[in-house]
Amino acid sequence: FMRMSVPPDGLAKMHKMHELLKAEGNLCNILEDTSETAIDKVWTPSCWHIFPQMPARNKESAHAVRRWQVLPKGANGASLLNRFGAAAVNTKGCKGWGDRSIGQDCCSISILPSGWSVFCLFDGHGDSGHWPAQRAARTLPYFLQASSSCSTMLKQGKIKAAVLHAFEKVQMDLVKQSLQEDIPLQVCGCTAVCVLQHPDYDKVWVANCGDSKAVMLVPGEPGVVAETTDHKPSLDSERERVERLGLELQTTIHEDGFVEERLFVAGEDFPGLCMTRSLGDLCVKQHGITAEPEIVTWKIRETESYMLVASDGVWDFLSCDEVSDIVLRCLANGTLEEATLKLLAAAKEKWGEYDEWYCDDITLILIPLHKHRQLAGVPDAAWKLEEGCCAAGVRKAGCELM
């Protein structure tokens, strides 16, 4: 869970790989325009997109809670989330005393014109790990909407194929954009979880790449009723794939009993990844660290049920059963927002017991599946409610709410 530390000679090799990739030119042919203007323009009042506001000058205070941005502009993110029937929080952790580094978690919540709800969460790693997480949070829902192939497959009911194709496009875009912005994507990347739901279906699609996690919770049932699989070297099938393709596993047992497993290119001292799948991380793509997600479908219960998506800042010290108990106990008499904040506080408390000066970034998305199904097909209604209050007057005055 600690931030990766690449030794100087390994870092030099990474920069050489990056320079060679730049010299080869743009090898990623993406049909869609992925400029910031194009990504922003696709979101209209009939389809909206909520994502965190990034800190200025790439500096962020420890334990900062990010505010929400909304596209199209004009609505308050927290209020729109509440009206939509979901809750989310994106927070930076603490990497030591006086830490001002930028948090590496990111997420987004989007409604497509076709009625699909898309919930995305990304956890970055590496010195520039915030960049792929931020970029993917914007581009994954964008491709599901703006790509004619992805949108066509969604309309045809080929959901898995659409999601796989969207992930491929996200990876290609990260490579293309990293060259333009001179981001060392060789040695940084992010995990990904993407949940898709539509009111016409009685199930949800959950795509997972890495060690962030999604779980389904049902009041009255013990623990979780469904959870994604973490892509770590501790999973035999994952470890065997990457070892066969040239990675080696190094295991460290710490004094407190914690077992740390990291993957390195055989004979090298980089990159030291803790997961076997990720977006980015170009130096190990030929060694089996694939950007392809594992996609599962979960049937929605007729009774009350919830979907929780969280980064590993939650799961490192809390079991699924503990998380389920915290969330469902709070939801028995509280709100979705209260439940997310309760879980956030519990996770931070566990980190504090482990290390006074270190806490991982923590991001949560909580969705009530039974209620959300009723709201998913009417994004206009939630937007018009927002426009009907203070946002409309502010916009007339030439200002915008963030």
mmCIF file of C-alpha atoms in Angstrom:
data_model
loop_
_atom_site.group_PDB
_atom_site.id
_atom_site.type_symbol
_atom_site.label_atom_id
_atom_site.label_comp_id
_atom_site.label_asym_id
_atom_site.label_seq_id
_atom_site.Cartn_x
_atom_site.Cartn_y
_atom_site.Cartn_z
ATOM 1 C CA PHE A 1 0.000 0.000 0.000
ATOM 2 C CA MET A 2 3.011 2.289 0.316
ATOM 3 C CA ARG A 3 3.914 4.618 -2.565
ATOM 4 C CA MET A 4 6.371 2.952 -4.981
ATOM 5 C CA SER A 5 10.026 3.970 -4.690
ATOM 6 C CA VAL A 6 12.064 3.360 -7.859
ATOM 7 C CA PRO A 7 15.868 3.458 -7.408
ATOM 8 C CA PRO A 8 17.851 5.990 -9.502
ATOM 9 C CA ASP A 9 19.181 3.485 -12.055
ATOM 10 C CA GLY A 10 15.713 2.019 -12.539
ATOM 11 C CA LEU A 11 14.239 5.509 -12.921
ATOM 12 C CA ALA A 12 16.864 6.306 -15.558
ATOM 13 C CA LYS A 13 15.782 3.237 -17.522
ATOM 14 C CA MET A 14 12.159 4.320 -17.258
ATOM 15 C CA HIS A 15 12.958 7.750 -18.684
ATOM 16 C CA LYS A 16 14.906 6.140 -21.515
ATOM 17 C CA MET A 17 11.862 3.976 -22.369
ATOM 18 C CA HIS A 18 9.707 7.114 -22.290
ATOM 19 C CA GLU A 19 12.056 8.958 -24.650
ATOM 20 C CA LEU A 20 12.113 6.010 -27.068
ATOM 21 C CA LEU A 21 8.323 5.896 -27.055
ATOM 22 C CA LYS A 22 8.181 9.624 -27.847
ATOM 23 C CA ALA A 23 10.679 9.147 -30.679
ATOM 24 C CA GLU A 24 8.487 6.451 -32.234
ATOM 25 C CA GLY A 25 5.639 8.944 -32.491
ATOM 26 C CA ASN A 26 1.940 8.453 -31.885
ATOM 27 C CA LEU A 27 1.186 4.737 -32.193
ATOM 28 C CA CYS A 28 -2.283 5.004 -30.707
ATOM 29 C CA ASN A 29 -4.985 5.702 -33.257
ATOM 30 C CA ILE A 30 -8.108 6.909 -31.454
ATOM 31 C CA LEU A 31 -11.013 8.003 -33.636
ATOM 32 C CA GLU A 32 -12.572 10.241 -30.986
ATOM 33 C CA ASP A 33 -11.353 13.739 -30.190
ATOM 34 C CA THR A 34 -10.021 13.503 -26.610
ATOM 35 C CA SER A 35 -9.180 17.145 -26.084
ATOM 36 C CA GLU A 36 -10.473 18.737 -22.877
ATOM 37 C CA THR A 37 -12.899 20.822 -24.954
ATOM 38 C CA ALA A 38 -14.359 17.737 -26.652
ATOM 39 C CA ILE A 39 -14.658 15.791 -23.391
ATOM 40 C CA ASP A 40 -16.418 18.710 -21.682
ATOM 41 C CA LYS A 41 -18.720 19.464 -24.616
ATOM 42 C CA VAL A 42 -20.285 15.990 -24.793
ATOM 43 C CA TRP A 43 -22.059 16.473 -21.435
ATOM 44 C CA THR A 44 -25.425 18.259 -21.781
ATOM 45 C CA PRO A 45 -28.433 18.687 -19.419
ATOM 46 C CA SER A 46 -29.775 15.353 -20.684
ATOM 47 C CA CYS A 47 -26.566 13.569 -19.687
ATOM 48 C CA TRP A 48 -24.286 14.753 -16.926
ATOM 49 C CA HIS A 49 -20.896 14.052 -15.418
ATOM 50 C CA ILE A 50 -19.680 14.611 -11.836
ATOM 51 C CA PHE A 51 -15.973 14.453 -10.948
ATOM 52 C CA PRO A 52 -13.640 15.899 -8.279
ATOM 53 C CA GLN A 53 -12.181 19.383 -8.483
ATOM 54 C CA MET A 54 -8.397 19.042 -8.688
ATOM 55 C CA PRO A 55 -6.172 21.140 -6.389
ATOM 56 C CA ALA A 56 -4.296 24.106 -7.811
ATOM 57 C CA ARG A 57 -0.552 23.877 -8.510
ATOM 58 C CA ASN A 58 -0.553 20.098 -7.865
ATOM 59 C CA LYS A 59 -0.352 20.627 -4.095
ATOM 60 C CA GLU A 60 -2.886 19.284 -1.635
ATOM 61 C CA SER A 61 -3.214 19.317 2.140
ATOM 62 C CA ALA A 62 -3.236 16.060 4.061
ATOM 63 C CA HIS A 63 -6.723 14.529 4.445
ATOM 64 C CA ALA A 64 -8.234 17.077 2.034
ATOM 65 C CA VAL A 65 -11.797 16.308 0.872
ATOM 66 C CA ARG A 66 -12.304 17.371 -2.725
ATOM 67 C CA ARG A 67 -15.293 19.348 -3.924
ATOM 68 C CA TRP A 68 -17.342 18.207 -6.911
ATOM 69 C CA GLN A 69 -17.440 19.645 -10.422
ATOM 70 C CA VAL A 70 -20.412 19.091 -12.735
ATOM 71 C CA LEU A 71 -20.684 19.092 -16.511
ATOM 72 C CA PRO A 72 -22.530 20.782 -18.024
ATOM 73 C CA LYS A 73 -21.708 23.646 -15.672
ATOM 74 C CA GLY A 74 -24.374 25.272 -13.542
ATOM 75 C CA ALA A 75 -25.278 22.727 -10.876
ATOM 76 C CA ASN A 76 -23.905 22.023 -7.411
ATOM 77 C CA GLY A 77 -22.256 18.588 -7.392
ATOM 78 C CA ALA A 78 -23.106 17.571 -3.823
ATOM 79 C CA SER A 79 -26.747 18.598 -4.258
ATOM 80 C CA LEU A 80 -27.058 16.826 -7.607
ATOM 81 C CA LEU A 81 -25.580 13.632 -6.157
ATOM 82 C CA ASN A 82 -28.118 13.764 -3.336
ATOM 83 C CA ARG A 83 -31.041 14.288 -5.716
ATOM 84 C CA PHE A 84 -29.785 11.505 -7.924
ATOM 85 C CA GLY A 85 -29.726 9.116 -4.979
ATOM 86 C CA ALA A 86 -26.026 8.356 -4.496
ATOM 87 C CA ALA A 87 -23.189 9.402 -2.188
ATOM 88 C CA ALA A 88 -19.460 9.699 -2.773
ATOM 89 C CA VAL A 89 -16.332 11.109 -1.157
ATOM 90 C CA ASN A 90 -12.842 11.583 -2.649
ATOM 91 C CA THR A 91 -10.113 12.267 -0.080
ATOM 92 C CA LYS A 92 -6.357 12.545 0.016
ATOM 93 C CA GLY A 93 -4.493 10.663 2.725
ATOM 94 C CA CYS A 94 -1.249 11.635 4.441
ATOM 95 C CA LYS A 95 2.189 10.494 3.283
ATOM 96 C CA GLY A 96 4.122 11.879 6.261
ATOM 97 C CA TRP A 97 4.563 15.034 8.309
ATOM 98 C CA GLY A 98 4.157 18.188 6.190
ATOM 99 C CA ASP A 99 2.900 16.215 3.172
ATOM 100 C CA ARG A 100 1.657 18.458 0.329
ATOM 101 C CA SER A 101 1.715 15.932 -2.510
ATOM 102 C CA ILE A 102 -1.382 15.555 -4.655
ATOM 103 C CA GLY A 103 -3.770 12.712 -3.833
ATOM 104 C CA GLN A 104 -3.816 9.851 -6.320
ATOM 105 C CA ASP A 105 -7.426 8.608 -6.039
ATOM 106 C CA CYS A 106 -10.094 9.871 -8.426
ATOM 107 C CA CYS A 107 -13.654 8.964 -9.422
ATOM 108 C CA SER A 108 -16.609 10.056 -11.532
ATOM 109 C CA ILE A 109 -20.362 9.532 -11.723
ATOM 110 C CA SER A 110 -22.075 9.932 -15.080
ATOM 111 C CA ILE A 111 -25.482 9.560 -16.725
ATOM 112 C CA LEU A 112 -25.494 8.797 -20.449
ATOM 113 C CA PRO A 113 -28.320 9.924 -22.800
ATOM 114 C CA SER A 114 -29.293 6.271 -23.251
ATOM 115 C CA GLY A 115 -30.085 6.002 -19.519
ATOM 116 C CA TRP A 116 -26.924 4.164 -18.487
ATOM 117 C CA SER A 117 -25.456 5.152 -15.128
ATOM 118 C CA VAL A 118 -21.664 4.852 -14.973
ATOM 119 C CA PHE A 119 -19.772 4.865 -11.655
ATOM 120 C CA CYS A 120 -15.972 4.909 -11.901
ATOM 121 C CA LEU A 121 -13.180 4.808 -9.315
ATOM 122 C CA PHE A 122 -9.413 4.906 -9.889
ATOM 123 C CA ASP A 123 -6.439 4.597 -7.523
ATOM 124 C CA GLY A 124 -3.133 5.889 -8.896
ATOM 125 C CA HIS A 125 0.393 4.729 -8.067
ATOM 126 C CA GLY A 126 3.884 5.952 -8.909
ATOM 127 C CA ASP A 127 5.230 9.494 -8.615
ATOM 128 C CA SER A 128 2.761 10.766 -11.245
ATOM 129 C CA GLY A 129 -0.020 8.346 -10.322
ATOM 130 C CA HIS A 130 -2.585 11.111 -9.878
ATOM 131 C CA TRP A 131 -2.436 11.851 -13.627
ATOM 132 C CA PRO A 132 -3.706 8.514 -15.071
ATOM 133 C CA ALA A 133 -6.376 8.320 -12.353
ATOM 134 C CA GLN A 134 -7.668 11.820 -13.155
ATOM 135 C CA ARG A 135 -7.491 11.254 -16.897
ATOM 136 C CA ALA A 136 -9.265 7.875 -16.795
ATOM 137 C CA ALA A 137 -12.059 9.258 -14.590
ATOM 138 C CA ARG A 138 -12.884 11.647 -17.423
ATOM 139 C CA THR A 139 -12.254 9.436 -20.464
ATOM 140 C CA LEU A 140 -13.879 6.116 -19.508
ATOM 141 C CA PRO A 141 -17.454 7.482 -19.335
ATOM 142 C CA TYR A 142 -16.646 9.741 -22.297
ATOM 143 C CA PHE A 143 -15.743 6.787 -24.517
ATOM 144 C CA LEU A 144 -18.850 4.859 -23.437
ATOM 145 C CA GLN A 145 -20.888 7.786 -24.724
ATOM 146 C CA ALA A 146 -18.864 9.434 -27.513
ATOM 147 C CA SER A 147 -17.453 6.305 -29.166
ATOM 148 C CA SER A 148 -19.899 5.111 -31.819
ATOM 149 C CA SER A 149 -18.716 1.530 -31.363
ATOM 150 C CA CYS A 150 -19.158 1.574 -27.574
ATOM 151 C CA SER A 151 -22.554 3.321 -27.678
ATOM 152 C CA THR A 152 -23.774 0.950 -30.395
ATOM 153 C CA MET A 153 -22.766 -2.109 -28.387
ATOM 154 C CA LEU A 154 -24.546 -0.719 -25.315
ATOM 155 C CA LYS A 155 -27.737 -0.250 -27.362
ATOM 156 C CA GLN A 156 -27.427 -3.810 -28.693
ATOM 157 C CA GLY A 157 -27.082 -5.228 -25.179
ATOM 158 C CA LYS A 158 -23.432 -6.217 -25.681
ATOM 159 C CA ILE A 159 -22.404 -4.604 -22.426
ATOM 160 C CA LYS A 160 -19.244 -6.589 -21.708
ATOM 161 C CA ALA A 161 -17.879 -5.942 -25.200
ATOM 162 C CA ALA A 162 -18.609 -2.222 -24.869
ATOM 163 C CA VAL A 163 -16.786 -1.988 -21.548
ATOM 164 C CA LEU A 164 -13.778 -3.979 -22.776
ATOM 165 C CA HIS A 165 -13.514 -1.705 -25.816
ATOM 166 C CA ALA A 166 -13.815 1.411 -23.643
ATOM 167 C CA PHE A 167 -10.981 0.207 -21.390
ATOM 168 C CA GLU A 168 -8.809 -0.373 -24.472
ATOM 169 C CA LYS A 169 -9.501 3.184 -25.594
ATOM 170 C CA VAL A 170 -8.703 4.569 -22.146
ATOM 171 C CA GLN A 171 -5.323 2.809 -22.169
ATOM 172 C CA MET A 172 -4.552 4.059 -25.687
ATOM 173 C CA ASP A 173 -5.549 7.579 -24.723
ATOM 174 C CA LEU A 174 -3.285 7.479 -21.653
ATOM 175 C CA VAL A 175 -0.339 6.561 -23.892
ATOM 176 C CA LYS A 176 -1.177 9.234 -26.459
ATOM 177 C CA GLN A 177 -1.810 11.980 -23.923
ATOM 178 C CA SER A 178 1.216 11.075 -21.791
ATOM 179 C CA LEU A 179 3.435 11.721 -24.806
ATOM 180 C CA GLN A 180 1.821 15.098 -25.401
ATOM 181 C CA GLU A 181 2.101 16.132 -21.750
ATOM 182 C CA ASP A 182 5.454 14.396 -21.143
ATOM 183 C CA ILE A 183 4.091 12.176 -18.356
ATOM 184 C CA PRO A 184 6.336 9.180 -17.466
ATOM 185 C CA LEU A 185 3.641 6.536 -17.974
ATOM 186 C CA GLN A 186 6.307 3.842 -17.972
ATOM 187 C CA VAL A 187 6.294 3.800 -14.182
ATOM 188 C CA CYS A 188 2.907 5.156 -13.132
ATOM 189 C CA GLY A 189 -0.635 3.898 -13.534
ATOM 190 C CA CYS A 190 -3.902 3.290 -11.724
ATOM 191 C CA THR A 191 -6.418 0.645 -10.775
ATOM 192 C CA ALA A 192 -9.986 0.899 -12.065
ATOM 193 C CA VAL A 193 -13.504 -0.111 -11.086
ATOM 194 C CA CYS A 194 -16.445 0.716 -13.349
ATOM 195 C CA VAL A 195 -20.082 -0.093 -12.511
ATOM 196 C CA LEU A 196 -22.801 0.170 -15.170
ATOM 197 C CA GLN A 197 -26.514 0.081 -14.494
ATOM 198 C CA HIS A 198 -29.606 0.688 -16.629
ATOM 199 C CA PRO A 199 -33.267 0.793 -15.495
ATOM 200 C CA ASP A 200 -34.233 -1.766 -18.166
ATOM 201 C CA TYR A 201 -32.007 -4.446 -16.619
ATOM 202 C CA ASP A 202 -32.305 -6.267 -13.287
ATOM 203 C CA LYS A 203 -28.538 -6.605 -12.960
ATOM 204 C CA VAL A 204 -25.391 -4.498 -12.854
ATOM 205 C CA TRP A 205 -22.116 -4.914 -14.727
ATOM 206 C CA VAL A 206 -18.950 -4.500 -12.673
ATOM 207 C CA ALA A 207 -15.531 -4.146 -14.337
ATOM 208 C CA ASN A 208 -12.428 -4.393 -12.157
ATOM 209 C CA CYS A 209 -8.757 -3.915 -12.997
ATOM 210 C CA GLY A 210 -6.383 -4.028 -10.019
ATOM 211 C CA ASP A 211 -6.974 -4.068 -6.270
ATOM 212 C CA SER A 212 -9.748 -1.534 -5.750
ATOM 213 C CA LYS A 213 -12.996 -3.268 -4.891
ATOM 214 C CA ALA A 214 -16.774 -3.220 -5.396
ATOM 215 C CA VAL A 215 -19.173 -5.092 -3.098
ATOM 216 C CA MET A 216 -22.937 -5.587 -2.920
ATOM 217 C CA LEU A 217 -24.585 -5.201 0.482
ATOM 218 C CA VAL A 218 -28.065 -6.398 1.485
ATOM 219 C CA PRO A 219 -29.586 -5.495 4.874
ATOM 220 C CA GLY A 220 -30.435 -8.572 6.918
ATOM 221 C CA GLU A 221 -27.802 -10.722 5.224
ATOM 222 C CA PRO A 222 -24.396 -11.250 6.840
ATOM 223 C CA GLY A 223 -21.348 -9.687 5.215
ATOM 224 C CA VAL A 224 -21.415 -8.988 1.503
ATOM 225 C CA VAL A 225 -23.418 -10.980 -1.038
ATOM 226 C CA ALA A 226 -20.998 -10.295 -3.928
ATOM 227 C CA GLU A 227 -17.526 -8.808 -4.315
ATOM 228 C CA THR A 228 -14.946 -8.287 -7.046
ATOM 229 C CA THR A 229 -11.687 -10.226 -7.106
ATOM 230 C CA ASP A 230 -8.492 -8.344 -6.255
ATOM 231 C CA HIS A 231 -5.865 -8.722 -8.973
ATOM 232 C CA LYS A 232 -2.813 -9.372 -6.815
ATOM 233 C CA PRO A 233 0.143 -11.783 -7.009
ATOM 234 C CA SER A 234 -1.414 -13.718 -4.118
ATOM 235 C CA LEU A 235 -3.968 -15.003 -6.655
ATOM 236 C CA ASP A 236 -2.385 -18.047 -8.300
ATOM 237 C CA SER A 237 -3.777 -17.493 -11.809
ATOM 238 C CA GLU A 238 -2.649 -13.857 -11.816
ATOM 239 C CA ARG A 239 0.820 -14.571 -10.437
ATOM 240 C CA GLU A 240 1.402 -17.440 -12.862
ATOM 241 C CA ARG A 241 0.539 -15.233 -15.841
ATOM 242 C CA VAL A 242 2.965 -12.429 -14.979
ATOM 243 C CA GLU A 243 5.754 -14.788 -13.890
ATOM 244 C CA ARG A 244 5.433 -16.658 -17.190
ATOM 245 C CA LEU A 245 5.862 -13.331 -18.990
ATOM 246 C CA GLY A 246 8.974 -12.202 -17.169
ATOM 247 C CA LEU A 247 8.105 -10.779 -13.767
ATOM 248 C CA GLU A 248 9.364 -12.047 -10.425
ATOM 249 C CA LEU A 249 7.701 -11.789 -7.044
ATOM 250 C CA GLN A 250 9.576 -10.423 -4.039
ATOM 251 C CA THR A 251 8.009 -10.981 -0.617
ATOM 252 C CA THR A 252 8.844 -8.982 2.519
ATOM 253 C CA ILE A 253 7.545 -9.896 5.968
ATOM 254 C CA HIS A 254 7.481 -6.830 8.219
ATOM 255 C CA GLU A 255 7.983 -6.808 11.995
ATOM 256 C CA ASP A 256 4.241 -6.407 12.602
ATOM 257 C CA GLY A 257 3.567 -9.539 10.543
ATOM 258 C CA PHE A 258 2.350 -7.718 7.426
ATOM 259 C CA VAL A 259 3.331 -9.593 4.254
ATOM 260 C CA GLU A 260 4.237 -7.274 1.373
ATOM 261 C CA GLU A 261 4.297 -8.724 -2.150
ATOM 262 C CA ARG A 262 5.714 -6.703 -5.052
ATOM 263 C CA LEU A 263 6.385 -7.547 -8.682
ATOM 264 C CA PHE A 264 9.607 -6.645 -10.500
ATOM 265 C CA VAL A 265 10.926 -7.214 -13.993
ATOM 266 C CA ALA A 266 13.195 -10.258 -13.667
ATOM 267 C CA GLY A 267 16.742 -9.140 -12.951
ATOM 268 C CA GLU A 268 15.707 -5.498 -12.449
ATOM 269 C CA ASP A 269 14.738 -3.375 -9.442
ATOM 270 C CA PHE A 270 11.575 -1.858 -10.903
ATOM 271 C CA PRO A 271 8.639 -1.240 -10.891
ATOM 272 C CA GLY A 272 7.606 -2.913 -7.597
ATOM 273 C CA LEU A 273 3.878 -3.195 -8.318
ATOM 274 C CA CYS A 274 1.449 -4.671 -5.792
ATOM 275 C CA MET A 275 -1.206 -5.538 -8.387
ATOM 276 C CA THR A 276 -1.265 -7.684 -11.536
ATOM 277 C CA ARG A 277 -3.593 -5.510 -13.638
ATOM 278 C CA SER A 278 -3.639 -1.761 -14.145
ATOM 279 C CA LEU A 279 -4.043 1.104 -16.565
ATOM 280 C CA GLY A 280 -0.746 2.762 -17.539
ATOM 281 C CA ASP A 281 2.478 1.099 -16.283
ATOM 282 C CA LEU A 282 3.920 0.743 -19.781
ATOM 283 C CA CYS A 283 7.190 -0.819 -18.616
ATOM 284 C CA VAL A 284 5.378 -4.033 -17.661
ATOM 285 C CA LYS A 285 2.603 -4.249 -20.243
ATOM 286 C CA GLN A 286 4.636 -6.842 -22.208
ATOM 287 C CA HIS A 287 5.132 -8.740 -18.939
ATOM 288 C CA GLY A 288 1.473 -9.505 -18.273
ATOM 289 C CA ILE A 289 0.314 -6.442 -16.297
ATOM 290 C CA THR A 290 -2.738 -6.123 -18.500
ATOM 291 C CA ALA A 291 -5.180 -3.213 -18.693
ATOM 292 C CA GLU A 292 -8.021 -5.626 -19.457
ATOM 293 C CA PRO A 293 -10.640 -5.659 -16.688
ATOM 294 C CA GLU A 294 -12.429 -8.646 -15.264
ATOM 295 C CA ILE A 295 -16.168 -8.105 -15.825
ATOM 296 C CA VAL A 296 -18.920 -9.732 -13.756
ATOM 297 C CA THR A 297 -22.691 -9.292 -13.596
ATOM 298 C CA TRP A 298 -24.631 -9.218 -10.342
ATOM 299 C CA LYS A 299 -28.390 -9.625 -10.132
ATOM 300 C CA ILE A 300 -30.147 -6.830 -8.251
ATOM 301 C CA ARG A 301 -32.226 -8.076 -5.347
ATOM 302 C CA GLU A 302 -35.933 -7.260 -5.207
ATOM 303 C CA THR A 303 -35.358 -6.097 -1.648
ATOM 304 C CA GLU A 304 -33.185 -3.203 -0.534
ATOM 305 C CA SER A 305 -29.555 -3.503 -1.678
ATOM 306 C CA TYR A 306 -26.495 -1.299 -2.047
ATOM 307 C CA MET A 307 -23.355 -1.137 -4.177
ATOM 308 C CA LEU A 308 -20.176 0.134 -2.515
ATOM 309 C CA VAL A 309 -17.053 0.915 -4.543
ATOM 310 C CA ALA A 310 -13.884 1.858 -2.639
ATOM 311 C CA SER A 311 -10.140 2.202 -3.099
ATOM 312 C CA ASP A 312 -7.746 0.037 -1.098
ATOM 313 C CA GLY A 313 -7.443 2.747 1.539
ATOM 314 C CA VAL A 314 -10.600 1.141 2.930
ATOM 315 C CA TRP A 315 -9.779 -2.534 2.380
ATOM 316 C CA ASP A 316 -6.191 -2.612 3.661
ATOM 317 C CA PHE A 317 -7.305 -2.669 7.315
ATOM 318 C CA LEU A 318 -11.041 -3.404 7.181
ATOM 319 C CA SER A 319 -12.536 -6.722 6.115
ATOM 320 C CA CYS A 320 -15.589 -6.959 3.889
ATOM 321 C CA ASP A 321 -17.659 -8.052 6.885
ATOM 322 C CA GLU A 322 -16.497 -5.056 8.933
ATOM 323 C CA VAL A 323 -17.257 -2.660 6.077
ATOM 324 C CA SER A 324 -20.695 -4.194 5.598
ATOM 325 C CA ASP A 325 -21.481 -3.876 9.301
ATOM 326 C CA ILE A 326 -20.394 -0.217 9.443
ATOM 327 C CA VAL A 327 -22.355 0.826 6.357
ATOM 328 C CA LEU A 328 -25.562 -1.115 7.013
ATOM 329 C CA ARG A 329 -25.722 -0.116 10.684
ATOM 330 C CA CYS A 330 -25.491 3.527 9.684
ATOM 331 C CA LEU A 331 -28.023 3.180 6.877
ATOM 332 C CA ALA A 332 -30.560 1.653 9.272
ATOM 333 C CA ASN A 333 -31.284 5.133 10.630
ATOM 334 C CA GLY A 334 -29.003 7.453 8.675
ATOM 335 C CA THR A 335 -28.376 8.787 5.176
ATOM 336 C CA LEU A 336 -26.087 7.624 2.401
ATOM 337 C CA GLU A 337 -23.763 10.546 3.016
ATOM 338 C CA GLU A 338 -23.583 9.748 6.722
ATOM 339 C CA ALA A 339 -22.721 6.135 5.897
ATOM 340 C CA THR A 340 -19.860 7.126 3.577
ATOM 341 C CA LEU A 341 -18.445 9.542 6.164
ATOM 342 C CA LYS A 342 -18.765 6.901 8.898
ATOM 343 C CA LEU A 343 -16.822 4.395 6.795
ATOM 344 C CA LEU A 344 -14.228 7.037 5.903
ATOM 345 C CA ALA A 345 -13.684 7.812 9.599
ATOM 346 C CA ALA A 346 -13.389 4.102 10.467
ATOM 347 C CA ALA A 347 -10.793 3.526 7.734
ATOM 348 C CA LYS A 348 -8.748 6.559 8.805
ATOM 349 C CA GLU A 349 -8.870 5.383 12.417
ATOM 350 C CA LYS A 350 -7.468 1.992 11.386
ATOM 351 C CA TRP A 351 -4.646 3.673 9.464
ATOM 352 C CA GLY A 352 -3.894 5.799 12.536
ATOM 353 C CA GLU A 353 -3.510 2.669 14.638
ATOM 354 C CA TYR A 354 -0.991 1.327 12.120
ATOM 355 C CA ASP A 355 1.036 4.511 11.513
ATOM 356 C CA GLU A 356 0.595 7.930 13.107
ATOM 357 C CA TRP A 357 1.898 9.772 10.033
ATOM 358 C CA TYR A 358 0.703 7.654 7.127
ATOM 359 C CA CYS A 359 -2.775 7.154 5.684
ATOM 360 C CA ASP A 360 -3.619 6.038 2.165
ATOM 361 C CA ASP A 361 -5.957 8.054 -0.063
ATOM 362 C CA ILE A 362 -9.574 6.950 0.447
ATOM 363 C CA THR A 363 -12.398 7.208 -2.078
ATOM 364 C CA LEU A 364 -15.930 5.796 -1.742
ATOM 365 C CA ILE A 365 -19.049 5.591 -3.912
ATOM 366 C CA LEU A 366 -22.274 4.276 -2.351
ATOM 367 C CA ILE A 367 -25.299 3.507 -4.518
ATOM 368 C CA PRO A 368 -28.729 2.283 -3.299
ATOM 369 C CA LEU A 369 -29.561 -0.083 -6.145
ATOM 370 C CA HIS A 370 -33.319 -0.304 -5.558
ATOM 371 C CA LYS A 371 -33.791 3.481 -5.458
ATOM 372 C CA HIS A 372 -31.172 4.195 -8.089
ATOM 373 C CA ARG A 373 -33.000 2.011 -10.627
ATOM 374 C CA GLN A 374 -36.000 4.335 -10.420
ATOM 375 C CA LEU A 375 -33.896 7.473 -10.960
ATOM 376 C CA ALA A 376 -31.446 6.213 -13.553
ATOM 377 C CA GLY A 377 -33.692 6.819 -16.557
ATOM 378 C CA VAL A 378 -34.618 10.398 -15.703
ATOM 379 C CA PRO A 379 -31.448 12.508 -15.564
ATOM 380 C CA ASP A 380 -33.369 15.541 -16.855
ATOM 381 C CA ALA A 381 -35.565 15.556 -13.757
ATOM 382 C CA ALA A 382 -32.616 15.756 -11.373
ATOM 383 C CA TRP A 383 -31.006 18.462 -13.489
ATOM 384 C CA LYS A 384 -34.138 20.602 -13.750
ATOM 385 C CA LEU A 385 -34.631 20.484 -9.996
ATOM 386 C CA GLU A 386 -31.154 21.953 -9.643
ATOM 387 C CA GLU A 387 -31.748 24.544 -12.337
ATOM 388 C CA GLY A 388 -34.982 25.551 -10.669
ATOM 389 C CA CYS A 389 -33.224 26.713 -7.494
ATOM 390 C CA CYS A 390 -30.187 28.900 -6.898
ATOM 391 C CA ALA A 391 -28.087 27.624 -9.811
ATOM 392 C CA ALA A 392 -30.290 29.216 -12.471
ATOM 393 C CA GLY A 393 -30.096 32.655 -10.860
ATOM 394 C CA VAL A 394 -26.350 32.430 -10.432
ATOM 395 C CA ARG A 395 -25.897 31.517 -14.079
ATOM 396 C CA LYS A 396 -28.012 34.494 -15.156
ATOM 397 C CA ALA A 397 -25.661 36.705 -13.193
ATOM 398 C CA GLY A 398 -22.747 35.380 -15.247
ATOM 399 C CA CYS A 399 -21.329 33.108 -12.539
ATOM 400 C CA GLU A 400 -21.013 29.357 -12.116
ATOM 401 C CA LEU A 401 -21.244 27.030 -9.159
ATOM 402 C CA MET A 402 -18.464 24.460 -8.657
#
